[in-house]
Amino acid sequence: MSIHPHLPEHDAAPGPLTRCQITGATDLELAIDLGHQPLCDALLRPEQLHAPETFYPLRLNLCPSSGLAQLDFVVAGETVFPPNYPYR
């Protein structure tokens, strides 16, 4: 449930983000498209260098209503920060 009755829930579900996280507006504008990238800090061991790696879309959208710049794809927190995450 949102803290403010007129704002959408802040925590975005994993997957494509189609609404502004502040206003809920759907008219997001693409600002930068960096293609598909692996997660940062997903440090590979030498034996993993030739194995398949998961990539995610990395596009920055801008909401004209709120001015909020936000990524258009949400990766699940447990994927971004696994138990062996190198920084604590």
Short mmCIF file of N, CA, C and O in Angstrom, two decimals:
data_model
loop_
_atom_site.label_atom_id
_atom_site.label_comp_id
_atom_site.label_asym_id
_atom_site.label_seq_id
_atom_site.Cartn_x
_atom_site.Cartn_y
_atom_site.Cartn_z
N MET A 1 0.84 -1.19 0.00
CA MET A 1 0.00 0.00 0.00
C MET A 1 0.88 1.24 0.00
O MET A 1 1.87 1.32 0.69
N SER A 2 0.49 2.23 -0.77
CA SER A 2 1.25 3.47 -0.87
C SER A 2 1.12 4.28 0.41
O SER A 2 0.08 4.28 1.06
N ILE A 3 2.19 4.99 0.76
CA ILE A 3 2.16 5.87 1.93
C ILE A 3 1.20 7.02 1.69
O ILE A 3 0.48 7.44 2.58
N HIS A 4 1.18 7.55 0.48
CA HIS A 4 0.31 8.66 0.12
C HIS A 4 -0.85 8.11 -0.71
O HIS A 4 -0.63 7.35 -1.64
N PRO A 5 -2.09 8.48 -0.39
CA PRO A 5 -3.25 7.88 -1.09
C PRO A 5 -3.32 8.17 -2.59
O PRO A 5 -3.95 7.43 -3.33
N HIS A 6 -2.66 9.22 -3.07
CA HIS A 6 -2.75 9.57 -4.48
C HIS A 6 -1.54 9.10 -5.30
O HIS A 6 -1.48 9.32 -6.50
N LEU A 7 -0.56 8.48 -4.65
CA LEU A 7 0.63 8.01 -5.34
C LEU A 7 0.61 6.49 -5.44
O LEU A 7 0.12 5.82 -4.54
N PRO A 8 1.14 5.94 -6.54
CA PRO A 8 1.20 4.48 -6.67
C PRO A 8 2.21 3.89 -5.69
O PRO A 8 3.05 4.60 -5.14
N GLU A 9 2.12 2.57 -5.47
CA GLU A 9 3.09 1.86 -4.63
C GLU A 9 4.49 2.13 -5.16
O GLU A 9 4.72 2.09 -6.36
N HIS A 10 5.43 2.43 -4.28
CA HIS A 10 6.78 2.80 -4.71
C HIS A 10 7.59 1.61 -5.23
O HIS A 10 8.31 1.73 -6.19
N ASP A 11 7.51 0.47 -4.59
CA ASP A 11 8.31 -0.69 -5.01
C ASP A 11 7.77 -1.25 -6.31
O ASP A 11 6.67 -1.78 -6.36
N ALA A 12 8.56 -1.14 -7.36
CA ALA A 12 8.16 -1.64 -8.67
C ALA A 12 8.43 -3.13 -8.75
O ALA A 12 9.47 -3.61 -8.28
N ALA A 13 7.52 -3.87 -9.34
CA ALA A 13 7.68 -5.31 -9.50
C ALA A 13 8.75 -5.58 -10.55
O ALA A 13 8.94 -4.79 -11.47
N PRO A 14 9.47 -6.70 -10.43
CA PRO A 14 10.46 -7.06 -11.44
C PRO A 14 9.82 -7.17 -12.82
O PRO A 14 8.69 -7.62 -12.95
N GLY A 15 10.56 -6.74 -13.84
CA GLY A 15 10.07 -6.79 -15.21
C GLY A 15 10.01 -5.40 -15.82
O GLY A 15 10.55 -4.43 -15.25
N PRO A 16 9.35 -5.27 -16.96
CA PRO A 16 9.26 -3.97 -17.62
C PRO A 16 8.54 -2.94 -16.75
O PRO A 16 7.56 -3.24 -16.08
N LEU A 17 9.05 -1.72 -16.76
CA LEU A 17 8.43 -0.61 -16.03
C LEU A 17 7.72 0.26 -17.05
O LEU A 17 8.36 0.84 -17.94
N THR A 18 6.41 0.33 -16.98
CA THR A 18 5.62 1.06 -17.97
C THR A 18 4.97 2.31 -17.42
O THR A 18 4.33 3.04 -18.17
N ARG A 19 5.13 2.56 -16.13
CA ARG A 19 4.53 3.74 -15.49
C ARG A 19 5.58 4.45 -14.65
O ARG A 19 6.45 3.83 -14.08
N CYS A 20 5.45 5.76 -14.54
CA CYS A 20 6.32 6.55 -13.67
C CYS A 20 6.16 6.07 -12.23
O CYS A 20 5.05 5.85 -11.77
N GLN A 21 7.27 5.93 -11.54
CA GLN A 21 7.23 5.48 -10.15
C GLN A 21 6.72 6.54 -9.19
O GLN A 21 6.42 6.24 -8.04
N ILE A 22 6.61 7.77 -9.65
CA ILE A 22 6.08 8.84 -8.80
C ILE A 22 4.63 9.15 -9.14
O ILE A 22 3.77 9.14 -8.26
N THR A 23 4.35 9.41 -10.42
CA THR A 23 3.01 9.86 -10.80
C THR A 23 2.12 8.75 -11.34
O THR A 23 0.91 8.93 -11.41
N GLY A 24 2.71 7.66 -11.79
CA GLY A 24 1.92 6.60 -12.43
C GLY A 24 1.64 6.89 -13.90
O GLY A 24 0.96 6.12 -14.57
N ALA A 25 2.19 7.98 -14.44
CA ALA A 25 1.96 8.35 -15.84
C ALA A 25 2.56 7.30 -16.77
O ALA A 25 3.58 6.69 -16.46
N THR A 26 1.92 7.10 -17.91
CA THR A 26 2.38 6.09 -18.87
C THR A 26 3.09 6.71 -20.08
O THR A 26 3.52 5.98 -20.96
N ASP A 27 3.23 8.02 -20.12
CA ASP A 27 3.84 8.68 -21.29
C ASP A 27 5.34 8.90 -21.10
O ASP A 27 5.88 9.96 -21.38
N LEU A 28 6.05 7.85 -20.65
CA LEU A 28 7.49 7.95 -20.43
C LEU A 28 8.20 8.12 -21.77
O LEU A 28 7.81 7.53 -22.77
N GLU A 29 9.26 8.92 -21.76
CA GLU A 29 10.03 9.20 -22.98
C GLU A 29 11.42 8.57 -22.86
O GLU A 29 12.10 8.75 -21.85
N LEU A 30 11.85 7.87 -23.90
CA LEU A 30 13.17 7.27 -23.92
C LEU A 30 14.23 8.37 -23.98
O LEU A 30 14.20 9.23 -24.86
N ALA A 31 15.18 8.35 -23.04
CA ALA A 31 16.26 9.33 -23.01
C ALA A 31 17.57 8.72 -23.52
O ALA A 31 18.27 9.32 -24.31
N ILE A 32 17.88 7.52 -23.04
CA ILE A 32 19.13 6.83 -23.43
C ILE A 32 18.85 5.34 -23.53
O ILE A 32 18.23 4.76 -22.64
N ASP A 33 19.33 4.72 -24.61
CA ASP A 33 19.21 3.27 -24.78
C ASP A 33 20.61 2.70 -24.90
O ASP A 33 21.32 2.95 -25.88
N LEU A 34 21.04 1.94 -23.90
CA LEU A 34 22.37 1.33 -23.90
C LEU A 34 22.30 -0.15 -24.24
O LEU A 34 23.24 -0.91 -23.93
N GLY A 35 21.22 -0.58 -24.85
CA GLY A 35 21.10 -1.97 -25.26
C GLY A 35 20.91 -2.90 -24.08
O GLY A 35 20.32 -2.53 -23.07
N HIS A 36 21.43 -4.10 -24.20
CA HIS A 36 21.34 -5.10 -23.13
C HIS A 36 22.72 -5.25 -22.49
O HIS A 36 23.72 -5.36 -23.19
N GLN A 37 22.74 -5.26 -21.15
CA GLN A 37 23.99 -5.31 -20.39
C GLN A 37 23.89 -6.35 -19.28
O GLN A 37 22.81 -6.61 -18.76
N PRO A 38 25.04 -6.93 -18.88
CA PRO A 38 25.02 -7.82 -17.71
C PRO A 38 24.90 -6.97 -16.45
O PRO A 38 25.12 -5.76 -16.48
N LEU A 39 24.55 -7.60 -15.34
CA LEU A 39 24.49 -6.87 -14.08
C LEU A 39 25.87 -6.37 -13.70
O LEU A 39 26.87 -7.06 -13.90
N CYS A 40 25.95 -5.17 -13.14
CA CYS A 40 27.23 -4.68 -12.66
C CYS A 40 27.58 -5.47 -11.39
O CYS A 40 26.71 -6.01 -10.71
N ASP A 41 28.82 -5.56 -11.09
CA ASP A 41 29.33 -6.29 -9.92
C ASP A 41 29.07 -7.79 -9.98
O ASP A 41 29.22 -8.48 -9.00
N ALA A 42 28.65 -8.30 -11.14
CA ALA A 42 28.52 -9.75 -11.32
C ALA A 42 29.89 -10.23 -11.80
O ALA A 42 30.11 -10.47 -12.97
N LEU A 43 30.79 -10.31 -10.86
CA LEU A 43 32.18 -10.61 -11.19
C LEU A 43 32.32 -12.09 -11.54
O LEU A 43 31.91 -12.96 -10.78
N LEU A 44 32.91 -12.36 -12.70
CA LEU A 44 33.04 -13.73 -13.17
C LEU A 44 34.40 -14.31 -12.78
O LEU A 44 35.41 -13.62 -12.81
N ARG A 45 34.38 -15.61 -12.43
CA ARG A 45 35.63 -16.33 -12.20
C ARG A 45 36.17 -16.76 -13.56
O ARG A 45 35.42 -16.84 -14.53
N PRO A 46 37.46 -17.03 -13.66
CA PRO A 46 38.04 -17.41 -14.97
C PRO A 46 37.30 -18.54 -15.67
O PRO A 46 37.11 -18.50 -16.88
N GLU A 47 36.84 -19.53 -14.93
CA GLU A 47 36.13 -20.65 -15.55
C GLU A 47 34.74 -20.28 -16.07
O GLU A 47 34.12 -21.02 -16.81
N GLN A 48 34.24 -19.11 -15.70
CA GLN A 48 32.92 -18.66 -16.15
C GLN A 48 32.99 -17.76 -17.40
O GLN A 48 31.96 -17.43 -17.96
N LEU A 49 34.18 -17.39 -17.82
CA LEU A 49 34.32 -16.40 -18.89
C LEU A 49 33.72 -16.84 -20.22
O LEU A 49 33.33 -16.00 -21.02
N HIS A 50 33.63 -18.12 -20.48
CA HIS A 50 33.09 -18.59 -21.76
C HIS A 50 31.69 -19.17 -21.61
O HIS A 50 31.12 -19.68 -22.58
N ALA A 51 31.11 -19.07 -20.43
CA ALA A 51 29.75 -19.57 -20.18
C ALA A 51 28.73 -18.48 -20.54
O ALA A 51 29.07 -17.30 -20.59
N PRO A 52 27.49 -18.88 -20.81
CA PRO A 52 26.45 -17.88 -21.10
C PRO A 52 26.27 -16.93 -19.91
O PRO A 52 26.43 -17.32 -18.76
N GLU A 53 25.95 -15.69 -20.22
CA GLU A 53 25.73 -14.68 -19.19
C GLU A 53 24.38 -14.02 -19.43
O GLU A 53 23.99 -13.81 -20.58
N THR A 54 23.67 -13.70 -18.38
CA THR A 54 22.35 -13.06 -18.50
C THR A 54 22.52 -11.56 -18.71
O THR A 54 23.28 -10.91 -18.00
N PHE A 55 21.79 -11.03 -19.69
CA PHE A 55 21.81 -9.60 -19.99
C PHE A 55 20.41 -9.03 -19.78
O PHE A 55 19.42 -9.73 -19.96
N TYR A 56 20.34 -7.77 -19.41
CA TYR A 56 19.08 -7.08 -19.17
C TYR A 56 19.04 -5.78 -19.98
O TYR A 56 20.09 -5.17 -20.21
N PRO A 57 17.85 -5.33 -20.37
CA PRO A 57 17.77 -4.05 -21.09
C PRO A 57 18.20 -2.91 -20.18
O PRO A 57 17.91 -2.92 -18.98
N LEU A 58 18.93 -1.97 -20.74
CA LEU A 58 19.38 -0.81 -19.97
C LEU A 58 18.97 0.44 -20.74
O LEU A 58 19.68 0.95 -21.60
N ARG A 59 17.75 0.88 -20.45
CA ARG A 59 17.19 2.08 -21.09
C ARG A 59 16.72 3.03 -20.00
O ARG A 59 16.06 2.63 -19.05
N LEU A 60 17.07 4.29 -20.17
CA LEU A 60 16.67 5.32 -19.21
C LEU A 60 15.51 6.10 -19.80
O LEU A 60 15.60 6.65 -20.91
N ASN A 61 14.40 6.14 -19.07
CA ASN A 61 13.22 6.89 -19.49
C ASN A 61 13.06 8.12 -18.61
O ASN A 61 13.50 8.13 -17.46
N LEU A 62 12.40 9.11 -19.15
CA LEU A 62 12.11 10.34 -18.43
C LEU A 62 10.61 10.54 -18.40
O LEU A 62 9.93 10.39 -19.43
N CYS A 63 10.08 10.87 -17.23
CA CYS A 63 8.66 11.18 -17.10
C CYS A 63 8.49 12.69 -17.27
O CYS A 63 9.03 13.47 -16.49
N PRO A 64 7.72 13.12 -18.30
CA PRO A 64 7.53 14.56 -18.51
C PRO A 64 6.80 15.24 -17.36
O PRO A 64 7.02 16.41 -17.09
N SER A 65 5.95 14.50 -16.65
CA SER A 65 5.16 15.10 -15.56
C SER A 65 5.99 15.35 -14.31
O SER A 65 5.91 16.42 -13.71
N SER A 66 6.77 14.34 -13.91
CA SER A 66 7.51 14.45 -12.65
C SER A 66 8.97 14.85 -12.85
O SER A 66 9.62 15.30 -11.91
N GLY A 67 9.51 14.62 -14.06
CA GLY A 67 10.92 14.87 -14.31
C GLY A 67 11.81 13.74 -13.83
O GLY A 67 13.02 13.82 -13.93
N LEU A 68 11.21 12.66 -13.30
CA LEU A 68 11.98 11.54 -12.80
C LEU A 68 12.60 10.74 -13.93
O LEU A 68 11.91 10.33 -14.87
N ALA A 69 13.90 10.53 -13.87
CA ALA A 69 14.59 9.64 -14.80
C ALA A 69 14.61 8.26 -14.14
O ALA A 69 14.95 8.14 -12.96
N GLN A 70 14.22 7.24 -14.88
CA GLN A 70 14.10 5.90 -14.31
C GLN A 70 14.36 4.84 -15.37
O GLN A 70 14.08 5.05 -16.55
N LEU A 71 14.94 3.73 -14.94
CA LEU A 71 15.17 2.63 -15.86
C LEU A 71 13.84 1.99 -16.20
O LEU A 71 12.91 1.97 -15.38
N ASP A 72 13.73 1.46 -17.42
CA ASP A 72 12.44 0.90 -17.84
C ASP A 72 12.34 -0.61 -17.61
O ASP A 72 11.40 -1.25 -18.03
N PHE A 73 13.32 -1.20 -16.91
CA PHE A 73 13.26 -2.61 -16.57
C PHE A 73 13.79 -2.79 -15.16
O PHE A 73 14.87 -2.29 -14.82
N VAL A 74 13.02 -3.48 -14.33
CA VAL A 74 13.40 -3.71 -12.94
C VAL A 74 13.86 -5.15 -12.79
O VAL A 74 13.14 -6.08 -13.14
N VAL A 75 15.07 -5.33 -12.30
CA VAL A 75 15.62 -6.66 -12.01
C VAL A 75 15.32 -6.96 -10.54
O VAL A 75 15.48 -6.09 -9.68
N ALA A 76 14.89 -8.17 -10.26
CA ALA A 76 14.55 -8.57 -8.88
C ALA A 76 15.73 -8.34 -7.94
O ALA A 76 16.89 -8.60 -8.30
N GLY A 77 15.45 -7.85 -6.76
CA GLY A 77 16.49 -7.56 -5.78
C GLY A 77 17.36 -8.75 -5.45
O GLY A 77 18.58 -8.62 -5.31
N GLU A 78 16.76 -9.94 -5.36
CA GLU A 78 17.55 -11.13 -5.03
C GLU A 78 18.48 -11.53 -6.18
O GLU A 78 19.48 -12.21 -5.97
N THR A 79 18.19 -11.07 -7.39
CA THR A 79 19.08 -11.30 -8.54
C THR A 79 20.23 -10.31 -8.52
O THR A 79 21.39 -10.67 -8.74
N VAL A 80 19.93 -9.06 -8.22
CA VAL A 80 20.96 -8.01 -8.17
C VAL A 80 21.88 -8.21 -6.97
O VAL A 80 23.09 -8.01 -7.07
N PHE A 81 21.32 -8.62 -5.84
CA PHE A 81 22.08 -8.77 -4.60
C PHE A 81 21.97 -10.20 -4.08
O PHE A 81 21.32 -10.46 -3.07
N PRO A 82 22.63 -11.17 -4.75
CA PRO A 82 22.58 -12.56 -4.30
C PRO A 82 23.36 -12.72 -2.99
O PRO A 82 24.10 -11.82 -2.58
N PRO A 83 23.23 -13.88 -2.33
CA PRO A 83 23.95 -14.09 -1.06
C PRO A 83 25.46 -13.90 -1.18
O PRO A 83 26.11 -13.49 -0.23
N ASN A 84 26.03 -14.18 -2.35
CA ASN A 84 27.48 -14.02 -2.52
C ASN A 84 27.84 -12.66 -3.13
O ASN A 84 28.93 -12.51 -3.69
N TYR A 85 26.97 -11.67 -3.02
CA TYR A 85 27.24 -10.33 -3.56
C TYR A 85 28.56 -9.82 -2.96
O TYR A 85 28.78 -9.89 -1.76
N PRO A 86 29.47 -9.31 -3.82
CA PRO A 86 30.83 -9.00 -3.34
C PRO A 86 30.96 -7.79 -2.42
O PRO A 86 31.99 -7.63 -1.80
N TYR A 87 29.96 -6.95 -2.30
CA TYR A 87 30.07 -5.76 -1.46
C TYR A 87 28.98 -5.79 -0.40
O TYR A 87 27.80 -5.96 -0.70
N ARG A 88 29.36 -5.62 0.82
CA ARG A 88 28.39 -5.62 1.94
C ARG A 88 28.50 -4.32 2.69
O ARG A 88 29.53 -3.79 2.91
#
